[in-house]
Amino acid sequence: MLVKMTLEEFGLVLGSDAPAPGGGSVAALSGALGAELVAMVCRLSIGKKDLEAFTDEIKSALPKADGLAAGLLRRVDLDTEAFNSVMAAFKLPKGTDDEKQKRAAAIQQGYKEAVQSPLSIARECITVLNLSQSLLGKTNPNALSDLGVAAQQAYAGLEGAIMNVKINLPSIKDEQFKTAITGELAQLLSDGREAKEHVYDYVCGKL
Amino acid sequence: MLVKMTLEEFGLVLGSDAPAPGGGSVAALSGALGAELVAMVCRLSIGKKDLEAFTDEIKSALPKADGLAAGLLRRVDLDTEAFNSVMAAFKLPKGTDDEKQKRAAAIQQGYKEAVQSPLSIARECITVLNLSQSLLGKTNPNALSDLGVAAQQAYAGLEGAIMNVKINLPSIKDEQFKTAITGELAQLLSDGREAKEHVYDYVCGKL
C-alpha cells in the first residue's frame, strides 16, 4: 500500500519509470494534506477564548476534515489500482472474437473506473476547499497561513484530478456519460477557482 | 524525521494540535511531489522514438528534477525545525536585562530563519514549475496529465510558501530585509501564476 510508504519511499516510486502511482494519486494526496491542515487549524482553535462564538462551528468542521483526510488518503491507493486495472484489461487475450469482445468491454469498464476515481477526488477536494473557506475569520490567527495552504493544496488536488479525468475521457465511447462528466468538471473548476482566490486574497489581506 | 514517516503517520501528526509540522512543511512536500512527477515524466519519455529530437533536453532535465525533489523533501523537515527554533527562543529566560536582550536577538534571528526557509521553498517550487513548463510538447503524451499535475503541485507549494513568509514578516524589525523580500515575493507570485496558467491551458487544450 502506498500510504504505508514513507514520504521518501513514496517519492522514489513516484519519480520512477513506473507509470503508476502518478498524477491521480498525487492529486488525492494533495487533497488529503489540505484536509489534514484544516483539521490542525480546527484543533488549534477549539478552546480559544476569543473564538468562543465559533466553537460549535469549528467542532462540527473538525470531524468533517478528519473524514475527508482519511477518505482522500485511501484514494491515493485506489487511484493507482484503477489505473492498473486499465493496464490489466489491455493485457487480456484477443485471439478469438469472444476474447476480443470481452477485452474491449473490460477496457471500457476500466476507463470508466479510471475516470470515476479522479472525479471522486475532485469532488472531495472541493469539499475541503469549501470547508477551509467557511472557516475564514473564525480560527486561530496564528494558523491563518495554514488555512491558506490547506485551500491551495485542495485546489491543486482539484485541478490535478480534473486533468486526470480529462486524459481518460477520449477513450470512453459512452457519449451520455462523457457529456455529464464534462459539465460537472466545468462547474467544479469554476467553483474551485473562485473559492481558492477568495481564500488567498483573504489570507494575504490579513498577513 | 518527518520524511521517514509513512503518508498515514505524517497525516496524523499534521492534523494533530501540534503547530508544527504545518503549512510550510506541506508547501515543501507539494513542491517535492511536483519535482518527482517531472522526473517520472522524463523517465517515461527517454528512449521513445517520436521524442528523439528532445532526448538531450529530457536527459538534462531529469537530474535537475531528481535534485529538486531531494532538496524540497529535505525542506519538509528543515521548515519544521525553523519553526521550532522560534518557539524555543520565546522560551528563553527574560529575568535580567542581559537575558532580555539575548532573548530578543534570538527571537529576531529565529524569525529571519522562519522567513528564509519558506522563501527557499518558494524559489525551488518556481524552478520545478519552470522545468515542467519547459518540457511541454517534448514528453510522452500518455503522461501529459502528470506533467500538468506536477506544475499544479509546484504552484501550490509556491503560494503556500509565500503565505508562510508573509505570516512571519511583521515580526521582523529589519526594514531593509523586509522590503527586499516583499519585492521578491511579488515577482515570484506573478511569474508563477503565468507559468501555471500556461501549463494548465496547454495540457487541457491537448486532452
Short mmCIF file of C-alpha atoms in Angstrom, two decimals:
data_model
loop_
_atom_site.label_atom_id
_atom_site.label_comp_id
_atom_site.label_asym_id
_atom_site.label_seq_id
_atom_site.Cartn_x
_atom_site.Cartn_y
_atom_site.Cartn_z
CA MET A 1 0.00 0.00 0.00
CA LEU A 2 1.25 3.45 -0.95
CA VAL A 3 0.04 5.10 2.27
CA LYS A 4 2.24 2.70 4.27
CA MET A 5 5.32 4.06 2.47
CA THR A 6 7.43 6.82 3.99
CA LEU A 7 7.44 10.21 2.25
CA GLU A 8 10.91 9.32 0.93
CA GLU A 9 9.86 5.89 -0.39
CA PHE A 10 6.70 7.31 -1.99
CA GLY A 11 8.84 9.97 -3.67
CA LEU A 12 11.15 7.33 -5.15
CA VAL A 13 8.35 5.15 -6.55
CA LEU A 14 6.54 8.27 -7.84
CA GLY A 15 9.64 9.53 -9.64
CA SER A 16 10.46 6.08 -11.10
CA ASP A 17 9.62 4.96 -14.65
CA ALA A 18 6.54 3.07 -13.42
CA PRO A 19 3.51 4.92 -14.83
CA ALA A 20 1.62 4.40 -11.53
CA PRO A 21 1.45 5.95 -8.99
CA GLY A 22 1.12 9.14 -10.99
CA GLY A 23 -0.79 12.40 -11.05
CA GLY A 24 -4.08 10.91 -9.81
CA SER A 25 -2.58 9.59 -6.59
CA VAL A 26 -0.71 12.87 -6.09
CA ALA A 27 -3.95 14.83 -6.52
CA ALA A 28 -5.58 12.66 -3.82
CA LEU A 29 -2.57 13.15 -1.52
CA SER A 30 -2.68 16.90 -2.09
CA GLY A 31 -6.34 16.99 -1.07
CA ALA A 32 -5.58 14.86 1.99
CA LEU A 33 -2.80 17.28 3.04
CA GLY A 34 -5.31 20.13 2.72
CA ALA A 35 -7.88 18.31 4.87
CA GLU A 36 -5.23 17.47 7.48
CA LEU A 37 -4.25 21.15 7.70
CA VAL A 38 -7.92 22.13 8.15
CA ALA A 39 -8.13 19.59 10.99
CA MET A 40 -4.97 21.04 12.59
CA VAL A 41 -6.34 24.58 12.37
CA CYS A 42 -9.62 23.42 14.00
CA ARG A 43 -7.70 21.72 16.83
CA LEU A 44 -5.58 24.86 17.38
CA SER A 45 -8.78 26.97 17.60
CA ILE A 46 -11.04 24.98 19.93
CA GLY A 47 -10.93 26.37 23.47
CA LYS A 48 -9.52 29.78 22.47
CA LYS A 49 -11.35 32.48 24.39
CA ASP A 50 -11.53 34.99 21.52
CA LEU A 51 -13.11 32.36 19.28
CA GLU A 52 -15.87 31.18 21.63
CA ALA A 53 -18.58 32.41 19.24
CA PHE A 54 -17.33 29.95 16.62
CA THR A 55 -16.65 26.95 18.85
CA ASP A 56 -19.72 24.97 17.74
CA GLU A 57 -18.96 25.57 14.08
CA ILE A 58 -15.30 24.59 14.50
CA LYS A 59 -16.25 21.50 16.47
CA SER A 60 -18.59 20.44 13.67
CA ALA A 61 -15.91 21.14 11.00
CA LEU A 62 -13.26 19.02 12.71
CA PRO A 63 -14.75 15.54 12.13
CA LYS A 64 -15.56 16.56 8.55
CA ALA A 65 -11.91 17.48 7.98
CA ASP A 66 -10.69 14.27 9.61
CA GLY A 67 -13.11 12.23 7.49
CA LEU A 68 -12.10 13.96 4.25
CA ALA A 69 -8.42 13.42 5.09
CA ALA A 70 -8.95 9.69 5.69
CA GLY A 71 -11.07 9.33 2.53
CA LEU A 72 -8.62 11.17 0.29
CA LEU A 73 -5.69 9.24 1.72
CA ARG A 74 -7.48 5.99 0.77
CA ARG A 75 -7.86 7.37 -2.75
CA VAL A 76 -4.05 7.60 -3.09
CA ASP A 77 -4.08 3.79 -3.34
CA LEU A 78 -7.47 3.45 -5.07
CA ASP A 79 -6.43 5.71 -7.94
CA THR A 80 -3.33 3.67 -8.66
CA GLU A 81 -5.44 0.48 -8.52
CA ALA A 82 -7.92 1.98 -11.03
CA PHE A 83 -5.05 2.81 -13.38
CA ASN A 84 -3.57 -0.66 -13.02
CA SER A 85 -6.94 -2.28 -13.87
CA VAL A 86 -6.97 -0.48 -17.26
CA MET A 87 -3.45 -1.74 -17.90
CA ALA A 88 -4.53 -5.30 -16.94
CA ALA A 89 -7.51 -5.14 -19.35
CA PHE A 90 -5.16 -4.29 -22.23
CA LYS A 91 -3.20 -7.45 -21.48
CA LEU A 92 -6.26 -9.74 -21.81
CA PRO A 93 -6.13 -12.30 -24.69
CA LYS A 94 -7.59 -11.17 -28.02
CA GLY A 95 -7.30 -14.34 -30.14
CA THR A 96 -10.97 -15.23 -30.71
CA ASP A 97 -13.91 -12.90 -31.40
CA ASP A 98 -15.30 -13.74 -27.96
CA GLU A 99 -11.99 -12.80 -26.32
CA LYS A 100 -11.84 -9.57 -28.33
CA GLN A 101 -15.33 -8.59 -27.15
CA LYS A 102 -14.56 -9.40 -23.53
CA ARG A 103 -11.29 -7.48 -23.71
CA ALA A 104 -12.96 -4.42 -25.26
CA ALA A 105 -15.67 -4.46 -22.56
CA ALA A 106 -13.05 -4.82 -19.81
CA ILE A 107 -11.09 -1.88 -21.25
CA GLN A 108 -14.23 0.29 -21.38
CA GLN A 109 -15.09 -0.68 -17.81
CA GLY A 110 -11.50 0.04 -16.74
CA TYR A 111 -11.57 3.51 -18.33
CA LYS A 112 -14.87 4.34 -16.65
CA GLU A 113 -13.32 3.44 -13.29
CA ALA A 114 -10.19 5.39 -14.21
CA VAL A 115 -12.49 8.41 -14.71
CA GLN A 116 -14.66 7.87 -11.64
CA SER A 117 -11.62 7.73 -9.38
CA PRO A 118 -10.23 11.23 -10.11
CA LEU A 119 -13.81 12.56 -10.35
CA SER A 120 -14.35 11.48 -6.74
CA ILE A 121 -11.02 13.06 -5.81
CA ALA A 122 -12.12 16.32 -7.46
CA ARG A 123 -15.44 16.31 -5.56
CA GLU A 124 -13.74 15.66 -2.22
CA CYS A 125 -11.07 18.31 -2.88
CA ILE A 126 -13.71 20.97 -3.49
CA THR A 127 -15.39 19.96 -0.23
CA VAL A 128 -12.07 20.54 1.56
CA LEU A 129 -11.70 23.88 -0.22
CA ASN A 130 -15.21 25.00 0.76
CA LEU A 131 -14.63 23.87 4.33
CA SER A 132 -11.44 25.94 4.61
CA GLN A 133 -13.23 28.93 3.07
CA SER A 134 -16.14 28.59 5.52
CA LEU A 135 -13.69 28.85 8.45
CA LEU A 136 -12.04 32.15 7.42
CA GLY A 137 -12.04 34.63 10.29
CA LYS A 138 -13.21 32.01 12.78
CA THR A 139 -9.97 30.23 13.62
CA ASN A 140 -6.68 30.83 15.42
CA PRO A 141 -4.97 33.78 13.65
CA ASN A 142 -1.53 32.24 14.33
CA ALA A 143 -2.55 29.41 12.00
CA LEU A 144 -4.03 31.63 9.28
CA SER A 145 -1.36 30.75 6.74
CA ASP A 146 -2.04 27.05 7.45
CA LEU A 147 -5.69 27.56 6.49
CA GLY A 148 -4.47 29.28 3.33
CA VAL A 149 -2.11 26.42 2.47
CA ALA A 150 -4.97 23.97 3.10
CA ALA A 151 -7.03 25.70 0.41
CA GLN A 152 -4.07 25.74 -2.00
CA GLN A 153 -3.49 22.03 -1.60
CA ALA A 154 -7.17 21.24 -2.05
CA TYR A 155 -7.30 23.38 -5.18
CA ALA A 156 -4.16 21.80 -6.65
CA GLY A 157 -5.76 18.41 -5.97
CA LEU A 158 -8.92 19.58 -7.73
CA GLU A 159 -7.15 20.82 -10.88
CA GLY A 160 -4.90 17.75 -10.88
CA ALA A 161 -7.88 15.41 -10.58
CA ILE A 162 -9.68 17.24 -13.40
CA MET A 163 -6.71 16.70 -15.71
CA ASN A 164 -6.74 13.02 -14.78
CA VAL A 165 -10.42 12.74 -15.70
CA LYS A 166 -9.81 14.57 -18.98
CA ILE A 167 -6.92 12.36 -20.11
CA ASN A 168 -9.14 9.27 -19.88
CA LEU A 169 -12.39 10.68 -21.32
CA PRO A 170 -11.48 10.36 -25.03
CA SER A 171 -11.10 6.59 -24.57
CA ILE A 172 -14.73 6.24 -23.43
CA LYS A 173 -17.40 5.56 -26.03
CA ASP A 174 -20.49 6.26 -23.89
CA GLU A 175 -21.33 9.81 -25.07
CA GLN A 176 -24.01 10.49 -22.45
CA PHE A 177 -21.55 9.55 -19.69
CA LYS A 178 -18.94 11.86 -21.22
CA THR A 179 -21.30 14.85 -21.59
CA ALA A 180 -22.46 14.60 -17.98
CA ILE A 181 -18.90 14.47 -16.70
CA THR A 182 -17.64 17.32 -18.88
CA GLY A 183 -20.40 19.54 -17.49
CA GLU A 184 -19.60 18.63 -13.91
CA LEU A 185 -15.87 19.29 -14.44
CA ALA A 186 -16.53 22.81 -15.73
CA GLN A 187 -18.68 23.60 -12.69
CA LEU A 188 -16.15 22.13 -10.23
CA LEU A 189 -13.33 24.14 -11.80
CA SER A 190 -15.23 27.40 -11.79
CA ASP A 191 -16.44 26.99 -8.18
CA GLY A 192 -12.97 25.88 -7.08
CA ARG A 193 -11.16 28.83 -8.67
CA GLU A 194 -13.49 31.32 -7.02
CA ALA A 195 -13.13 29.72 -3.59
CA LYS A 196 -9.35 29.41 -3.85
CA GLU A 197 -8.86 33.03 -4.97
CA HIS A 198 -11.14 34.21 -2.17
CA VAL A 199 -9.13 32.31 0.47
CA TYR A 200 -5.77 33.53 -0.90
CA ASP A 201 -6.90 37.18 -1.02
CA TYR A 202 -8.41 36.97 2.47
CA VAL A 203 -5.32 35.34 3.98
CA CYS A 204 -2.83 37.69 2.29
CA GLY A 205 -5.01 40.68 3.19
CA LYS A 206 -4.69 39.79 6.87
CA LEU A 207 -0.96 38.96 6.86
CA MET B 1 12.41 12.89 10.86
CA LEU B 2 9.17 13.69 9.04
CA VAL B 3 10.31 12.19 5.74
CA LYS B 4 10.83 8.84 7.48
CA MET B 5 7.13 8.78 8.42
CA THR B 6 4.57 6.97 6.30
CA LEU B 7 1.98 9.06 4.46
CA GLU B 8 -0.54 7.93 7.10
CA GLU B 9 1.70 8.85 10.04
CA PHE B 10 2.58 12.22 8.52
CA GLY B 11 -1.12 12.89 8.03
CA LEU B 12 -1.83 12.18 11.69
CA VAL B 13 0.93 14.42 13.05
CA LEU B 14 -0.01 17.15 10.55
CA GLY B 15 -3.68 17.07 11.58
CA SER B 16 -2.85 17.00 15.30
CA ASP B 17 -2.92 20.05 17.59
CA ALA B 18 0.88 20.43 17.37
CA PRO B 19 1.50 23.68 15.47
CA ALA B 20 4.41 22.04 13.56
CA PRO B 21 4.60 20.47 11.05
CA GLY B 22 2.27 22.91 9.36
CA GLY B 23 1.79 24.76 6.10
CA GLY B 24 5.50 25.35 5.46
CA SER B 25 6.36 21.66 5.50
CA VAL B 26 3.31 20.90 3.35
CA ALA B 27 4.39 23.52 0.80
CA ALA B 28 7.81 21.84 0.61
CA LEU B 29 6.21 18.42 0.22
CA SER B 30 3.93 19.74 -2.51
CA GLY B 31 6.93 21.04 -4.44
CA ALA B 32 8.73 17.72 -3.95
CA LEU B 33 5.71 15.83 -5.35
CA GLY B 34 5.79 18.13 -8.37
CA ALA B 35 9.51 17.51 -8.95
CA GLU B 36 9.03 13.75 -8.55
CA LEU B 37 6.29 13.81 -11.21
CA VAL B 38 8.57 15.76 -13.57
CA ALA B 39 11.24 13.09 -13.01
CA MET B 40 8.70 10.32 -13.75
CA VAL B 41 7.59 12.05 -16.97
CA CYS B 42 11.25 12.38 -18.06
CA ARG B 43 11.88 8.68 -17.37
CA LEU B 44 8.74 7.71 -19.33
CA SER B 45 9.95 9.81 -22.28
CA ILE B 46 13.61 8.84 -22.70
CA GLY B 47 14.06 6.27 -25.47
CA LYS B 48 10.70 7.00 -27.17
CA LYS B 49 11.21 7.11 -30.91
CA ASP B 50 8.85 10.03 -31.58
CA LEU B 51 10.66 12.13 -28.99
CA GLU B 52 14.23 11.61 -30.23
CA ALA B 53 14.61 15.30 -31.05
CA PHE B 54 14.14 16.13 -27.37
CA THR B 55 16.18 13.32 -25.83
CA ASP B 56 19.14 15.53 -24.87
CA GLU B 57 16.88 18.13 -23.28
CA ILE B 58 14.92 15.49 -21.34
CA LYS B 59 18.13 13.80 -20.21
CA SER B 60 19.40 17.12 -18.90
CA ALA B 61 16.06 17.87 -17.14
CA LEU B 62 15.95 14.53 -15.31
CA PRO B 63 18.82 15.09 -12.83
CA LYS B 64 17.50 18.61 -12.20
CA ALA B 65 14.09 17.17 -11.30
CA ASP B 66 15.64 14.49 -9.08
CA GLY B 67 17.80 17.12 -7.35
CA LEU B 68 14.87 19.47 -6.76
CA ALA B 69 12.79 16.60 -5.38
CA ALA B 70 15.53 15.61 -2.92
CA GLY B 71 16.10 19.24 -1.88
CA LEU B 72 12.43 20.02 -1.33
CA LEU B 73 11.92 16.79 0.59
CA ARG B 74 14.74 17.86 2.95
CA ARG B 75 12.91 21.17 3.42
CA VAL B 76 9.88 19.31 4.83
CA ASP B 77 11.98 18.71 7.96
CA LEU B 78 14.01 21.93 7.80
CA ASP B 79 10.89 24.11 7.79
CA THR B 80 9.53 22.45 10.91
CA GLU B 81 12.95 22.88 12.58
CA ALA B 82 12.96 26.59 11.69
CA PHE B 83 9.51 26.99 13.23
CA ASN B 84 10.56 25.12 16.36
CA SER B 85 13.62 27.36 16.80
CA VAL B 86 11.36 30.45 17.01
CA MET B 87 9.26 28.68 19.64
CA ALA B 88 12.46 27.78 21.58
CA ALA B 89 13.65 31.41 21.52
CA PHE B 90 10.37 32.55 23.11
CA LYS B 91 11.04 30.15 25.99
CA LEU B 92 14.46 31.68 26.83
CA PRO B 93 14.75 33.34 30.26
CA LYS B 94 13.95 37.06 30.44
CA GLY B 95 14.75 37.90 34.07
CA THR B 96 17.75 40.26 33.70
CA ASP B 97 18.31 42.97 31.08
CA ASP B 98 21.06 40.87 29.56
CA GLU B 99 18.71 37.86 29.28
CA LYS B 100 16.01 40.08 27.75
CA GLN B 101 18.44 41.35 25.10
CA LYS B 102 19.70 37.86 24.28
CA ARG B 103 16.13 36.54 24.08
CA ALA B 104 15.03 39.38 21.77
CA ALA B 105 18.02 38.78 19.50
CA ALA B 106 17.35 35.03 19.41
CA ILE B 107 13.69 35.68 18.52
CA GLN B 108 14.70 38.04 15.70
CA GLN B 109 17.20 35.50 14.41
CA GLY B 110 14.56 32.76 14.65
CA TYR B 111 12.04 34.80 12.66
CA LYS B 112 14.61 35.53 9.96
CA GLU B 113 15.24 31.79 9.62
CA ALA B 114 11.48 31.15 9.67
CA VAL B 115 11.24 33.52 6.68
CA GLN B 116 14.29 32.20 4.82
CA SER B 117 13.00 28.65 4.95
CA PRO B 118 9.70 29.18 3.06
CA LEU B 119 11.46 31.70 0.79
CA SER B 120 13.84 28.93 -0.30
CA ILE B 121 10.83 26.62 -0.77
CA ALA B 122 9.16 29.26 -2.96
CA ARG B 123 12.30 29.67 -5.10
CA GLU B 124 12.67 25.91 -5.58
CA CYS B 125 8.96 25.47 -6.36
CA ILE B 126 9.13 28.03 -9.15
CA THR B 127 12.16 26.20 -10.56
CA VAL B 128 10.07 23.00 -10.66
CA LEU B 129 7.21 24.92 -12.30
CA ASN B 130 9.51 26.40 -14.95
CA LEU B 131 11.07 22.99 -15.59
CA SER B 132 7.65 21.40 -16.18
CA GLN B 133 6.68 24.29 -18.46
CA SER B 134 9.91 23.92 -20.45
CA LEU B 135 9.07 20.28 -21.19
CA LEU B 136 5.59 20.87 -22.67
CA GLY B 137 5.23 19.12 -26.02
CA LYS B 138 8.52 17.27 -25.61
CA THR B 139 7.48 14.36 -23.40
CA ASN B 140 5.39 11.17 -23.51
CA PRO B 141 1.81 12.24 -24.35
CA ASN B 142 0.42 9.40 -22.18
CA ALA B 143 1.91 11.21 -19.20
CA LEU B 144 0.73 14.70 -20.19
CA SER B 145 -1.67 14.99 -17.25
CA ASP B 146 1.19 14.02 -14.93
CA LEU B 147 3.22 16.97 -16.23
CA GLY B 148 0.17 19.14 -15.60
CA VAL B 149 -0.23 17.85 -12.04
CA ALA B 150 3.50 18.46 -11.48
CA ALA B 151 3.00 22.15 -12.30
CA GLN B 152 -0.10 22.37 -10.06
CA GLN B 153 1.76 20.93 -7.11
CA ALA B 154 4.75 23.20 -7.64
CA TYR B 155 2.45 26.22 -7.86
CA ALA B 156 0.50 25.25 -4.73
CA GLY B 157 3.86 24.89 -2.97
CA LEU B 158 4.86 28.35 -4.22
CA GLU B 159 1.67 30.09 -3.00
CA GLY B 160 1.78 28.14 0.26
CA ALA B 161 5.41 29.10 0.86
CA ILE B 162 4.64 32.77 0.10
CA MET B 163 1.90 32.78 2.77
CA ASN B 164 4.38 31.26 5.22
CA VAL B 165 6.88 34.03 4.51
CA LYS B 166 4.17 36.68 4.89
CA ILE B 167 2.91 35.45 8.25
CA ASN B 168 6.39 35.86 9.76
CA LEU B 169 7.42 39.17 8.12
CA PRO B 170 5.56 41.51 10.53
CA SER B 171 7.61 40.12 13.43
CA ILE B 172 10.88 41.21 11.80
CA LYS B 173 12.27 44.65 12.60
CA ASP B 174 14.92 44.89 9.85
CA GLU B 175 13.05 47.06 7.31
CA GLN B 176 15.61 46.67 4.52
CA PHE B 177 15.37 42.87 4.81
CA LYS B 178 11.56 43.08 4.69
CA THR B 179 11.44 45.37 1.65
CA ALA B 180 13.79 43.13 -0.35
CA ILE B 181 11.73 40.05 0.47
CA THR B 182 8.37 41.67 -0.27
CA GLY B 183 9.62 42.63 -3.73
CA GLU B 184 10.90 39.15 -4.43
CA LEU B 185 7.61 37.55 -3.34
CA ALA B 186 5.59 39.72 -5.73
CA GLN B 187 7.85 38.71 -8.62
CA LEU B 188 7.76 35.01 -7.72
CA LEU B 189 3.96 35.06 -7.49
CA SER B 190 3.48 36.86 -10.79
CA ASP B 191 5.95 34.60 -12.67
CA GLY B 192 4.45 31.50 -11.03
CA ARG B 193 0.85 32.37 -11.93
CA GLU B 194 1.75 32.94 -15.55
CA ALA B 195 3.68 29.66 -15.83
CA LYS B 196 1.00 27.65 -14.04
CA GLU B 197 -1.86 29.02 -16.19
CA HIS B 198 0.18 28.37 -19.31
CA VAL B 199 0.78 24.73 -18.35
CA TYR B 200 -2.88 24.16 -17.39
CA ASP B 201 -4.18 25.68 -20.65
CA TYR B 202 -1.68 23.73 -22.73
CA VAL B 203 -2.44 20.42 -21.04
CA CYS B 204 -6.23 20.85 -21.14
CA GLY B 205 -6.02 22.03 -24.76
CA LYS B 206 -4.36 18.74 -25.71
CA LEU B 207 -6.63 16.45 -23.66
#
